[in-house]
Amino acid sequence: MIGAVSSSFADPIVANGSFESPVTWNGPLGCCYTYNPTDPGVDWTFSIASGVALVPSIWGFTTAPDGVQVGFLQGTSSISQTVSLVAGDLYDLTYYVEQRPGYGVDPVTVSVGGNQTNYIANPTADWTLYTDTFTANSTAELLEISTTEPLFGGDDDAGVDDVSITLDSSPVPEPGTMVLLGRVC
């Protein structure tokens, strides 16, 4: 639900999926944001050109899908977190992406365990929900969200919010009864 804190904040697989930590403040220019935060409870690794921004702020992102802060990616940058999974299990990764309103496009790549799950070539200037399904290859996988804007390409930034991983709940088809009994007609 847009604008409200949901249970994904306490997601047991992705920590701080709504980027509510560290708490940023609203300064004199309507900012605020923090590049490359490393405070306790952040749980993400930010490259030098990424961080956390308050909404609203000078970044211009619209109302956050969850909470009051979002992660941002500027230029060529990334946000990553190692997540604990069960190898061989199928998972759903959900997240919102928004292109910085009023600026050009900065494509977003999402990967788990080094395997690309999504490439968003043209993010929109409104929060869009994405769902990627993947199979865990090991018990510890690196979740990474990145952008690849060329150096000096402008301020074509992307925001990310409400990142969550859940066990896939797709129904497993049941084999036919006759096959279970060992009979084939």
N, CA and C atoms as an extended XYZ file, in Angstrom:
555
Properties=species:S:1:pos:R:3:atomname:S:1:resname:S:1:resid:I:1 pbc="F F F"
N         0.846       -1.174        0.000 N   MET     1
C         0.000        0.000        0.000 CA  MET     1
C         0.891        1.236        0.000 C   MET     1
N         0.651        2.122       -0.917 N   ILE     2
C         1.499        3.305       -1.052 CA  ILE     2
C         1.273        4.251        0.110 C   ILE     2
N         2.398        4.679        0.707 N   GLY     3
C         2.351        5.679        1.760 CA  GLY     3
C         2.213        5.132        3.166 C   GLY     3
N         2.084        3.826        3.324 N   ALA     4
C         1.929        3.252        4.656 CA  ALA     4
C         3.034        2.239        4.899 C   ALA     4
N         3.432        2.075        6.132 N   VAL     5
C         4.429        1.076        6.478 CA  VAL     5
C         3.727       -0.264        6.543 C   VAL     5
N         4.256       -1.245        5.808 N   SER     6
C         3.631       -2.569        5.780 CA  SER     6
C         4.512       -3.578        6.487 C   SER     6
N         4.053       -4.816        6.511 N   SER     7
C         4.788       -5.868        7.189 CA  SER     7
C         6.080       -6.224        6.477 C   SER     7
N         6.285       -5.774        5.226 N   SER     8
C         7.520       -6.097        4.540 CA  SER     8
C         8.731       -5.454        5.226 C   SER     8
N         8.498       -4.438        6.055 N   PHE     9
C         9.588       -3.815        6.799 CA  PHE     9
C        10.260       -4.847        7.701 C   PHE     9
N         9.493       -5.824        8.196 N   ALA    10
C        10.020       -6.849        9.081 CA  ALA    10
C        10.271       -8.158        8.335 C   ALA    10
N        10.413       -8.103        7.021 N   ASP    11
C        10.630       -9.278        6.187 CA  ASP    11
C        11.821      -10.075        6.711 C   ASP    11
N        11.638      -11.367        6.974 N   PRO    12
C        12.740      -12.151        7.526 CA  PRO    12
C        13.839      -12.470        6.510 C   PRO    12
N        13.579      -12.363        5.204 N   ILE    13
C        14.602      -12.680        4.211 CA  ILE    13
C        15.367      -11.430        3.798 C   ILE    13
N        14.667      -10.346        3.447 N   VAL    14
C        15.320       -9.090        3.079 CA  VAL    14
C        15.172       -8.128        4.254 C   VAL    14
N        16.285       -7.731        4.839 N   ALA    15
C        16.258       -6.786        5.961 CA  ALA    15
C        16.231       -5.362        5.425 C   ALA    15
N        15.457       -4.498        6.059 N   ASN    16
C        15.384       -3.079        5.709 CA  ASN    16
C        15.007       -2.892        4.231 C   ASN    16
N        14.057       -3.700        3.762 N   GLY    17
C        13.639       -3.673        2.361 CA  GLY    17
C        12.984       -2.381        1.925 C   GLY    17
N        12.564       -1.557        2.879 N   SER    18
C        11.957       -0.266        2.550 CA  SER    18
C        12.887        0.905        2.849 C   SER    18
N        14.123        0.603        3.154 N   PHE    19
C        15.175        1.619        3.322 CA  PHE    19
C        14.818        2.670        4.376 C   PHE    19
N        14.194        2.236        5.458 N   GLU    20
C        13.819        3.158        6.529 CA  GLU    20
C        14.978        3.426        7.488 C   GLU    20
N        16.094        2.735        7.303 N   SER    21
C        17.276        2.961        8.121 CA  SER    21
C        18.457        3.208        7.193 C   SER    21
N        19.289        4.212        7.461 N   PRO    22
C        19.240        5.130        8.583 CA  PRO    22
C        18.166        6.192        8.356 C   PRO    22
N        17.694        6.764        9.429 N   VAL    23
C        16.694        7.824        9.326 CA  VAL    23
C        17.377        9.076        8.813 C   VAL    23
N        16.857        9.607        7.709 N   THR    24
C        17.375       10.866        7.186 CA  THR    24
C        16.493       11.983        7.712 C   THR    24
N        16.926       13.200        7.594 N   TRP    25
C        16.167       14.319        8.143 CA  TRP    25
C        15.835       15.298        7.042 C   TRP    25
N        14.842       16.092        7.284 N   ASN    26
C        14.391       17.087        6.313 CA  ASN    26
C        15.088       18.392        6.616 C   ASN    26
N        16.080       18.725        5.802 N   GLY    27
C        16.902       19.898        6.037 CA  GLY    27
C        16.364       21.161        5.393 C   GLY    27
N        17.158       22.217        5.371 N   PRO    28
C        16.716       23.532        4.916 CA  PRO    28
C        16.373       23.598        3.427 C   PRO    28
N        16.912       22.704        2.611 N   LEU    29
C        16.620       22.742        1.181 CA  LEU    29
C        15.620       21.672        0.777 C   LEU    29
N        14.880       21.130        1.725 N   GLY    30
C        13.930       20.084        1.410 CA  GLY    30
C        14.622       18.772        1.114 C   GLY    30
N        15.867       18.667        1.542 N   CYS    31
C        16.570       17.418        1.299 CA  CYS    31
C        16.042       16.402        2.290 C   CYS    31
N        16.292       15.310        2.498 N   CYS    32
C        17.638       14.906        2.796 CA  CYS    32
C        17.895       13.520        2.247 C   CYS    32
N        19.123       13.185        2.194 N   TYR    33
C        19.558       11.913        1.662 CA  TYR    33
C        20.919       11.594        2.250 C   TYR    33
N        21.277       10.331        2.193 N   THR    34
C        22.571        9.893        2.700 CA  THR    34
C        23.203        8.985        1.655 C   THR    34
N        24.373        9.365        1.175 N   TYR    35
C        25.121        8.504        0.272 CA  TYR    35
C        25.833        7.422        1.075 C   TYR    35
N        25.843        6.207        0.530 N   ASN    36
C        26.642        5.102        1.062 CA  ASN    36
C        26.531        4.942        2.585 C   ASN    36
N        25.301        4.852        3.122 N   PRO    37
C        25.172        4.724        4.582 CA  PRO    37
C        25.715        3.391        5.082 C   PRO    37
N        26.326        3.432        6.256 N   THR    38
C        26.887        2.219        6.862 CA  THR    38
C        26.441        2.060        8.314 C   THR    38
N        25.432        2.814        8.733 N   ASP    39
C        24.950        2.760       10.113 CA  ASP    39
C        24.468        1.351       10.476 C   ASP    39
N        24.467        1.005       11.760 N   PRO    40
C        23.890       -0.266       12.186 CA  PRO    40
C        22.418       -0.334       11.761 C   PRO    40
N        21.984       -1.495       11.300 N   GLY    41
C        20.594       -1.680       10.897 CA  GLY    41
C        20.322       -1.339        9.445 C   GLY    41
N        21.322       -0.844        8.722 N   VAL    42
C        21.120       -0.536        7.305 CA  VAL    42
C        20.962       -1.817        6.510 C   VAL    42
N        21.785       -2.814        6.778 N   ASP    43
C        21.712       -4.154        6.195 CA  ASP    43
C        22.011       -4.243        4.706 C   ASP    43
N        22.171       -3.140        4.022 N   TRP    44
C        22.515       -3.110        2.603 CA  TRP    44
C        23.952       -2.621        2.459 C   TRP    44
N        24.583       -3.003        1.363 N   THR    45
C        25.866       -2.429        0.978 CA  THR    45
C        25.589       -1.501       -0.188 C   THR    45
N        25.973       -0.246       -0.032 N   PHE    46
C        25.732        0.778       -1.045 CA  PHE    46
C        27.046        1.121       -1.721 C   PHE    46
N        27.038        1.211       -3.045 N   SER    47
C        28.222        1.729       -3.725 CA  SER    47
C        28.273        3.229       -3.462 C   SER    47
N        29.350        3.855       -3.853 N   ILE    48
C        29.575        5.248       -3.506 CA  ILE    48
C        28.509        6.202       -4.052 C   ILE    48
N        27.860        5.864       -5.156 N   ALA    49
C        26.863        6.756       -5.762 CA  ALA    49
C        25.436        6.289       -5.510 C   ALA    49
N        25.215        5.593       -4.403 N   SER    50
C        23.864        5.163       -4.052 CA  SER    50
C        23.613        5.455       -2.582 C   SER    50
N        22.351        5.399       -2.173 N   GLY    51
C        22.047        5.693       -0.779 CA  GLY    51
C        20.574        5.647       -0.478 C   GLY    51
N        20.184        6.406        0.545 N   VAL    52
C        18.820        6.458        1.048 CA  VAL    52
C        18.335        7.901        1.002 C   VAL    52
N        17.109        8.100        0.524 N   ALA    53
C        16.541        9.449        0.430 CA  ALA    53
C        15.176        9.507        1.090 C   ALA    53
N        14.924       10.605        1.777 N   LEU    54
C        13.616       10.888        2.340 CA  LEU    54
C        12.673       11.299        1.209 C   LEU    54
N        11.407       10.946        1.323 N   VAL    55
C        10.393       11.377        0.346 CA  VAL    55
C         9.356       12.197        1.093 C   VAL    55
N         9.105       13.437        0.691 N   PRO    56
C         9.682       14.134       -0.458 CA  PRO    56
C        11.075       14.663       -0.138 C   PRO    56
N        11.836       14.855       -1.203 N   SER    57
C        13.173       15.430       -1.065 CA  SER    57
C        13.571       16.054       -2.392 C   SER    57
N        14.778       16.570       -2.443 N   ILE    58
C        15.250       17.169       -3.683 CA  ILE    58
C        15.411       16.133       -4.788 C   ILE    58
N        15.344       14.848       -4.451 N   TRP    59
C        15.419       13.795       -5.473 CA  TRP    59
C        14.162       13.760       -6.326 C   TRP    59
N        13.044       14.237       -5.793 N   GLY    60
C        11.817       14.320       -6.574 CA  GLY    60
C        11.009       13.041       -6.676 C   GLY    60
N        11.399       11.982       -5.978 N   PHE    61
C        10.615       10.752       -6.043 CA  PHE    61
C         9.218       10.992       -5.492 C   PHE    61
N         8.239       10.331       -6.081 N   THR    62
C         6.863       10.462       -5.613 CA  THR    62
C         6.687        9.659       -4.330 C   THR    62
N         5.502        9.702       -3.743 N   THR    63
C         5.227        9.032       -2.466 CA  THR    63
C         5.784        7.615       -2.459 C   THR    63
N         6.570        7.290       -1.449 N   ALA    64
C         7.203        5.971       -1.353 CA  ALA    64
C         6.148        4.876       -1.260 C   ALA    64
N         6.346        3.754       -1.946 N   PRO    65
C         5.398        2.648       -1.841 CA  PRO    65
C         5.262        2.097       -0.424 C   PRO    65
N         6.336        2.180        0.384 N   ASP    66
C         6.294        1.656        1.744 CA  ASP    66
C         7.182        2.536        2.626 C   ASP    66
N         6.625        3.164        3.621 N   GLY    67
C         7.407        4.015        4.515 CA  GLY    67
C         7.584        5.411        3.955 C   GLY    67
N         8.656        6.090        4.397 N   VAL    68
C         8.900        7.483        3.990 CA  VAL    68
C        10.274        7.685        3.361 C   VAL    68
N        11.015        6.599        3.148 N   GLN    69
C        12.334        6.690        2.532 CA  GLN    69
C        12.439        5.650        1.424 C   GLN    69
N        13.365        5.893        0.491 N   VAL    70
C        13.618        4.958       -0.608 CA  VAL    70
C        15.116        4.834       -0.812 C   VAL    70
N        15.530        3.775       -1.473 N   GLY    71
C        16.917        3.662       -1.906 CA  GLY    71
C        17.060        4.372       -3.236 C   GLY    71
N        18.226        4.970       -3.484 N   PHE    72
C        18.441        5.598       -4.792 CA  PHE    72
C        19.749        5.106       -5.400 C   PHE    72
N        19.756        5.095       -6.730 N   LEU    73
C        20.914        4.684       -7.515 CA  LEU    73
C        21.242        5.803       -8.470 C   LEU    73
N        22.458        6.302       -8.422 N   GLN    74
C        22.866        7.433       -9.251 CA  GLN    74
C        24.043        7.001      -10.113 C   GLN    74
N        23.980        7.338      -11.407 N   GLY    75
C        25.067        6.971      -12.305 CA  GLY    75
C        25.226        5.468      -12.376 C   GLY    75
N        26.458        4.997      -12.350 N   THR    76
C        26.737        3.564      -12.296 CA  THR    76
C        26.921        3.210      -10.833 C   THR    76
N        25.914        2.568      -10.242 N   SER    77
C        25.962        2.276       -8.812 CA  SER    77
C        25.147        1.028       -8.502 C   SER    77
N        25.236        0.586       -7.251 N   SER    78
C        24.498       -0.614       -6.851 CA  SER    78
C        24.145       -0.585       -5.373 C   SER    78
N        23.129       -1.367       -5.061 N   ILE    79
C        22.699       -1.632       -3.694 CA  ILE    79
C        22.639       -3.156       -3.599 C   ILE    79
N        23.245       -3.730       -2.559 N   SER    80
C        23.245       -5.194       -2.460 CA  SER    80
C        23.100       -5.655       -1.022 C   SER    80
N        22.672       -6.917       -0.887 N   GLN    81
C        22.492       -7.529        0.418 CA  GLN    81
C        22.588       -9.039        0.241 C   GLN    81
N        23.302       -9.713        1.128 N   THR    82
C        23.338      -11.169        1.109 CA  THR    82
C        22.124      -11.683        1.873 C   THR    82
N        21.355      -12.561        1.222 N   VAL    83
C        20.133      -13.097        1.822 CA  VAL    83
C        20.283      -14.600        2.041 C   VAL    83
N        19.654      -15.096        3.094 N   SER    84
C        19.687      -16.520        3.420 CA  SER    84
C        18.478      -17.202        2.803 C   SER    84
N        18.720      -18.252        2.032 N   LEU    85
C        17.672      -18.968        1.322 CA  LEU    85
C        17.882      -20.468        1.493 C   LEU    85
N        16.998      -21.263        0.935 N   VAL    86
C        17.145      -22.713        0.912 CA  VAL    86
C        17.481      -23.098       -0.524 C   VAL    86
N        18.648      -23.687       -0.725 N   ALA    87
C        19.075      -24.068       -2.068 CA  ALA    87
C        18.040      -24.986       -2.706 C   ALA    87
N        17.686      -24.686       -3.953 N   GLY    88
C        16.715      -25.482       -4.696 CA  GLY    88
C        15.285      -24.998       -4.581 C   GLY    88
N        14.991      -24.137       -3.602 N   ASP    89
C        13.629      -23.623       -3.442 CA  ASP    89
C        13.365      -22.486       -4.420 C   ASP    89
N        12.097      -22.347       -4.794 N   LEU    90
C        11.651      -21.300       -5.703 CA  LEU    90
C        11.166      -20.106       -4.884 C   LEU    90
N        11.605      -18.896       -5.254 N   TYR    91
C        11.271      -17.680       -4.512 CA  TYR    91
C        10.709      -16.617       -5.446 C   TYR    91
N         9.929      -15.694       -4.856 N   ASP    92
C         9.446      -14.506       -5.549 CA  ASP    92
C        10.148      -13.300       -4.955 C   ASP    92
N        10.767      -12.515       -5.814 N   LEU    93
C        11.409      -11.258       -5.434 CA  LEU    93
C        10.504      -10.144       -5.936 C   LEU    93
N        10.013       -9.299       -5.024 N   THR    94
C         9.173       -8.170       -5.426 CA  THR    94
C         9.846       -6.870       -4.997 C   THR    94
N         9.634       -5.817       -5.794 N   TYR    95
C        10.243       -4.527       -5.519 CA  TYR    95
C         9.600       -3.488       -6.426 C   TYR    95
N         9.717       -2.234       -6.016 N   TYR    96
C         9.244       -1.104       -6.816 CA  TYR    96
C        10.447       -0.346       -7.359 C   TYR    96
N        10.308        0.151       -8.583 N   VAL    97
C        11.341        0.993       -9.201 CA  VAL    97
C        10.665        2.229       -9.780 C   VAL    97
N        11.331        3.378       -9.622 N   GLU    98
C        10.850        4.624      -10.217 CA  GLU    98
C        12.045        5.385      -10.791 C   GLU    98
N        11.910        5.836      -12.035 N   GLN    99
C        12.901        6.730      -12.621 CA  GLN    99
C        12.753        8.090      -11.954 C   GLN    99
N        13.836        8.768      -11.684 N   ARG   100
C        13.756       10.096      -11.076 CA  ARG   100
C        12.935       11.005      -11.994 C   ARG   100
N        11.786       11.479      -11.501 N   PRO   101
C        10.906       12.299      -12.340 CA  PRO   101
C        11.618       13.535      -12.897 C   PRO   101
N        11.388       13.794      -14.192 N   GLY   102
C        11.948       14.969      -14.833 CA  GLY   102
C        13.352       14.781      -15.384 C   GLY   102
N        13.893       13.568      -15.265 N   TYR   103
C        15.242       13.285      -15.745 CA  TYR   103
C        15.188       12.166      -16.773 C   TYR   103
N        16.319       11.911      -17.434 N   GLY   104
C        16.402       10.858      -18.441 CA  GLY   104
C        16.405        9.468      -17.816 C   GLY   104
N        16.548        8.480      -18.669 N   VAL   105
C        16.450        7.078      -18.268 CA  VAL   105
C        17.783        6.535      -17.761 C   VAL   105
N        17.726        5.793      -16.671 N   ASP   106
C        18.876        5.055      -16.145 CA  ASP   106
C        18.403        3.614      -15.969 C   ASP   106
N        18.737        2.707      -16.895 N   PRO   107
C        18.266        1.317      -16.795 CA  PRO   107
C        18.678        0.675      -15.477 C   PRO   107
N        17.823       -0.245      -14.994 N   VAL   108
C        18.042       -0.924      -13.719 CA  VAL   108
C        18.189       -2.423      -13.980 C   VAL   108
N        19.213       -3.018      -13.389 N   THR   109
C        19.429       -4.462      -13.479 CA  THR   109
C        19.265       -5.058      -12.086 C   THR   109
N        18.551       -6.181      -12.012 N   VAL   110
C        18.339       -6.880      -10.748 CA  VAL   110
C        18.907       -8.291      -10.906 C   VAL   110
N        19.665       -8.735       -9.899 N   SER   111
C        20.215      -10.088       -9.955 CA  SER   111
C        20.223      -10.723       -8.570 C   SER   111
N        20.182      -12.051       -8.573 N   VAL   112
C        20.285      -12.833       -7.344 CA  VAL   112
C        21.330      -13.910       -7.600 C   VAL   112
N        22.335      -13.964       -6.736 N   GLY   113
C        23.392      -14.951       -6.890 CA  GLY   113
C        24.159      -14.819       -8.192 C   GLY   113
N        24.255      -13.588       -8.709 N   GLY   114
C        24.965      -13.350       -9.947 CA  GLY   114
C        24.156      -13.631      -11.198 C   GLY   114
N        22.923      -14.104      -11.036 N   ASN   115
C        22.048      -14.382      -12.176 CA  ASN   115
C        21.028      -13.263      -12.326 C   ASN   115
N        21.008      -12.643      -13.493 N   GLN   116
C        20.075      -11.539      -13.740 CA  GLN   116
C        18.644      -12.052      -13.717 C   GLN   116
N        17.804      -11.402      -12.891 N   THR   117
C        16.384      -11.753      -12.852 CA  THR   117
C        15.538      -10.754      -13.616 C   THR   117
N        16.068       -9.524      -13.821 N   ASN   118
C        15.322       -8.510      -14.558 CA  ASN   118
C        16.278       -7.432      -15.065 C   ASN   118
N        15.943       -6.912      -16.240 N   TYR   119
C        16.612       -5.735      -16.785 CA  TYR   119
C        15.505       -4.774      -17.185 C   TYR   119
N        15.429       -3.650      -16.492 N   ILE   120
C        14.383       -2.660      -16.744 CA  ILE   120
C        15.025       -1.563      -17.578 C   ILE   120
N        14.836       -1.631      -18.886 N   ALA   121
C        15.506       -0.733      -19.816 CA  ALA   121
C        14.986        0.690      -19.727 C   ALA   121
N        13.710        0.834      -19.405 N   ASN   122
C        13.091        2.160      -19.422 CA  ASN   122
C        12.153        2.328      -18.223 C   ASN   122
N        12.710        2.495      -17.009 N   PRO   123
C        11.839        2.681      -15.847 CA  PRO   123
C        10.959        3.917      -16.029 C   PRO   123
N         9.762        3.869      -15.472 N   THR   124
C         8.845        5.000      -15.588 CA  THR   124
C         9.030        5.964      -14.421 C   THR   124
N         8.467        7.163      -14.550 N   ALA   125
C         8.554        8.182      -13.501 CA  ALA   125
C         7.418        8.016      -12.498 C   ALA   125
N         6.905        6.826      -12.366 N   ASP   126
C         5.930        6.433      -11.341 CA  ASP   126
C         6.402        5.095      -10.787 C   ASP   126
N         6.157        4.861       -9.518 N   TRP   127
C         6.575        3.594       -8.919 CA  TRP   127
C         5.865        2.444       -9.627 C   TRP   127
N         6.644        1.479      -10.078 N   THR   128
C         6.110        0.296      -10.753 CA  THR   128
C         6.555       -0.938       -9.987 C   THR   128
N         5.609       -1.835       -9.716 N   LEU   129
C         5.902       -3.073       -8.989 CA  LEU   129
C         6.395       -4.132       -9.964 C   LEU   129
N         7.487       -4.799       -9.599 N   TYR   130
C         8.046       -5.902      -10.382 CA  TYR   130
C         8.091       -7.140       -9.507 C   TYR   130
N         7.893       -8.296      -10.131 N   THR   131
C         8.024       -9.579       -9.443 CA  THR   131
C         8.878      -10.489      -10.310 C   THR   131
N         9.962      -10.995       -9.749 N   ASP   132
C        10.848      -11.939      -10.427 CA  ASP   132
C        10.804      -13.246       -9.651 C   ASP   132
N        10.718      -14.355      -10.352 N   THR   133
C        10.749      -15.670       -9.719 CA  THR   133
C        12.093      -16.307      -10.029 C   THR   133
N        12.724      -16.879       -9.010 N   PHE   134
C        14.036      -17.492       -9.200 CA  PHE   134
C        14.189      -18.695       -8.286 C   PHE   134
N        15.121      -19.569       -8.618 N   THR   135
C        15.462      -20.721       -7.795 CA  THR   135
C        16.791      -20.426       -7.115 C   THR   135
N        16.822      -20.616       -5.805 N   ALA   136
C        18.061      -20.370       -5.052 CA  ALA   136
C        19.084      -21.448       -5.396 C   ALA   136
N        20.310      -21.023       -5.675 N   ASN   137
C        21.383      -21.968       -5.986 CA  ASN   137
C        22.183      -22.353       -4.746 C   ASN   137
N        22.107      -21.526       -3.702 N   SER   138
C        22.839      -21.823       -2.468 CA  SER   138
C        22.088      -21.216       -1.283 C   SER   138
N        22.622      -21.401       -0.102 N   THR   139
C        21.955      -20.902        1.101 CA  THR   139
C        22.226      -19.425        1.361 C   THR   139
N        23.226      -18.864        0.700 N   ALA   140
C        23.526      -17.429        0.822 CA  ALA   140
C        23.701      -16.873       -0.584 C   ALA   140
N        22.806      -15.990       -0.971 N   GLU   141
C        22.825      -15.410       -2.319 CA  GLU   141
C        22.921      -13.892       -2.212 C   GLU   141
N        23.650      -13.271       -3.128 N   LEU   142
C        23.760      -11.820       -3.157 CA  LEU   142
C        22.627      -11.248       -4.002 C   LEU   142
N        21.764      -10.461       -3.383 N   LEU   143
C        20.711       -9.717       -4.070 CA  LEU   143
C        21.320       -8.372       -4.438 C   LEU   143
N        21.302       -8.027       -5.731 N   GLU   144
C        21.906       -6.777       -6.164 CA  GLU   144
C        20.983       -6.040       -7.129 C   GLU   144
N        20.836       -4.747       -6.895 N   ILE   145
C        20.068       -3.859       -7.768 CA  ILE   145
C        21.045       -2.781       -8.214 C   ILE   145
N        21.176       -2.601       -9.533 N   SER   146
C        22.213       -1.690      -10.031 CA  SER   146
C        21.734       -0.878      -11.226 C   SER   146
N        22.459        0.199      -11.481 N   THR   147
C        22.230        1.034      -12.654 CA  THR   147
C        23.554        1.192      -13.390 C   THR   147
N        23.461        1.560      -14.662 N   THR   148
C        24.668        1.609      -15.481 CA  THR   148
C        24.742        2.866      -16.332 C   THR   148
N        24.260        3.966      -15.799 N   GLU   149
C        24.344        5.220      -16.549 CA  GLU   149
C        25.814        5.540      -16.815 C   GLU   149
N        26.146        5.946      -18.038 N   PRO   150
C        27.543        6.278      -18.339 CA  PRO   150
C        28.049        7.423      -17.462 C   PRO   150
N        29.332        7.402      -17.191 N   LEU   151
C        29.964        8.474      -16.426 CA  LEU   151
C        29.674        9.810      -17.090 C   LEU   151
N        29.302       10.784      -16.321 N   PHE   152
C        28.951       12.124      -16.783 CA  PHE   152
C        27.726       12.107      -17.699 C   PHE   152
N        26.844       11.119      -17.498 N   GLY   153
C        25.660       10.989      -18.337 CA  GLY   153
C        24.503       11.844      -17.878 C   GLY   153
N        24.662       12.596      -16.827 N   GLY   154
C        23.570       13.406      -16.312 CA  GLY   154
C        23.124       12.902      -14.961 C   GLY   154
N        21.965       13.336      -14.542 N   ASP   155
C        21.448       12.964      -13.234 CA  ASP   155
C        20.241       12.047      -13.405 C   ASP   155
N        20.387       11.064      -14.284 N   ASP   156
C        19.302       10.138      -14.609 CA  ASP   156
C        19.290        9.005      -13.597 C   ASP   156
N        18.696        9.251      -12.443 N   ASP   157
C        18.765        8.337      -11.309 CA  ASP   157
C        17.502        7.498      -11.195 C   ASP   157
N        17.607        6.399      -10.452 N   ALA   158
C        16.465        5.528      -10.212 CA  ALA   158
C        16.288        5.325       -8.713 C   ALA   158
N        15.036        5.126       -8.311 N   GLY   159
C        14.719        4.818       -6.923 CA  GLY   159
C        14.218        3.390       -6.823 C   GLY   159
N        14.386        2.795       -5.649 N   VAL   160
C        13.912        1.437       -5.390 CA  VAL   160
C        13.313        1.408       -3.990 C   VAL   160
N        12.251        0.609       -3.812 N   ASP   161
C        11.609        0.545       -2.496 CA  ASP   161
C        10.856       -0.769       -2.340 C   ASP   161
N        10.547       -1.096       -1.090 N   ASP   162
C         9.717       -2.239       -0.716 CA  ASP   162
C        10.220       -3.538       -1.340 C   ASP   162
N        11.505       -3.831       -1.133 N   VAL   163
C        12.142       -5.034       -1.668 CA  VAL   163
C        11.836       -6.200       -0.726 C   VAL   163
N        11.335       -7.296       -1.282 N   SER   164
C        10.946       -8.434       -0.460 CA  SER   164
C        11.178       -9.741       -1.214 C   SER   164
N        11.562      -10.777       -0.500 N   ILE   165
C        11.671      -12.116       -1.066 CA  ILE   165
C        10.797      -13.030       -0.228 C   ILE   165
N         9.935      -13.789       -0.902 N   THR   166
C         9.081      -14.771       -0.227 CA  THR   166
C         9.184      -16.099       -0.958 C   THR   166
N         8.918      -17.168       -0.242 N   LEU   167
C         8.876      -18.490       -0.843 CA  LEU   167
C         7.743      -18.504       -1.853 C   LEU   167
N         8.007      -18.966       -3.067 N   ASP   168
C         6.984      -18.994       -4.114 CA  ASP   168
C         5.845      -19.919       -3.692 C   ASP   168
N         4.628      -19.433       -3.835 N   SER   169
C         3.456      -20.201       -3.391 CA  SER   169
C         2.658      -20.766       -4.559 C   SER   169
N         3.287      -20.898       -5.737 N   SER   170
C         2.586      -21.478       -6.877 CA  SER   170
C         2.186      -22.908       -6.551 C   SER   170
N         0.970      -23.295       -6.931 N   PRO   171
C         0.541      -24.660       -6.629 CA  PRO   171
C         1.375      -25.672       -7.414 C   PRO   171
N         1.714      -26.770       -6.751 N   VAL   172
C         2.453      -27.843       -7.393 CA  VAL   172
C         1.433      -28.800       -7.994 C   VAL   172
N         1.520      -29.060       -9.311 N   PRO   173
C         0.537      -29.968       -9.920 CA  PRO   173
C         0.664      -31.375       -9.346 C   PRO   173
N        -0.481      -31.979       -9.065 N   GLU   174
C        -0.485      -33.334       -8.530 CA  GLU   174
C        -0.505      -34.327       -9.678 C   GLU   174
N         0.293      -35.379       -9.573 N   PRO   175
C         0.263      -36.394      -10.628 CA  PRO   175
C        -1.085      -37.102      -10.630 C   PRO   175
N        -1.435      -37.680      -11.747 N   GLY   176
C        -2.714      -38.394      -11.857 CA  GLY   176
C        -2.784      -39.563      -10.890 C   GLY   176
N        -3.972      -39.870      -10.423 N   THR   177
C        -4.173      -40.945       -9.449 CA  THR   177
C        -3.697      -42.281       -9.987 C   THR   177
N        -3.941      -42.595      -11.238 N   MET   178
C        -3.563      -43.881      -11.798 CA  MET   178
C        -2.041      -44.051      -11.791 C   MET   178
N        -1.307      -43.003      -12.027 N   VAL   179
C         0.142      -43.090      -12.008 CA  VAL   179
C         0.620      -43.389      -10.586 C   VAL   179
N        -0.022      -42.810       -9.595 N   LEU   180
C         0.342      -43.066       -8.203 CA  LEU   180
C         0.114      -44.513       -7.823 C   LEU   180
N        -0.904      -45.097       -8.358 N   LEU   181
C        -1.219      -46.493       -8.055 CA  LEU   181
C        -0.395      -47.458       -8.897 C   LEU   181
N         0.369      -46.926       -9.826 N   GLY   182
C         1.215      -47.769      -10.659 CA  GLY   182
C         0.472      -48.373      -11.836 C   GLY   182
N        -0.726      -47.890      -12.109 N   ARG   183
C        -1.499      -48.430      -13.222 CA  ARG   183
C        -1.496      -47.430      -14.370 C   ARG   183
N        -1.355      -47.936      -15.530 N   VAL   184
C        -1.451      -47.103      -16.720 CA  VAL   184
C        -2.475      -47.730      -17.620 C   VAL   184
N        -3.439      -46.986      -18.077 N   CYS   185
C        -4.509      -47.527      -18.927 CA  CYS   185
C        -4.165      -47.388      -20.379 C   CYS   185
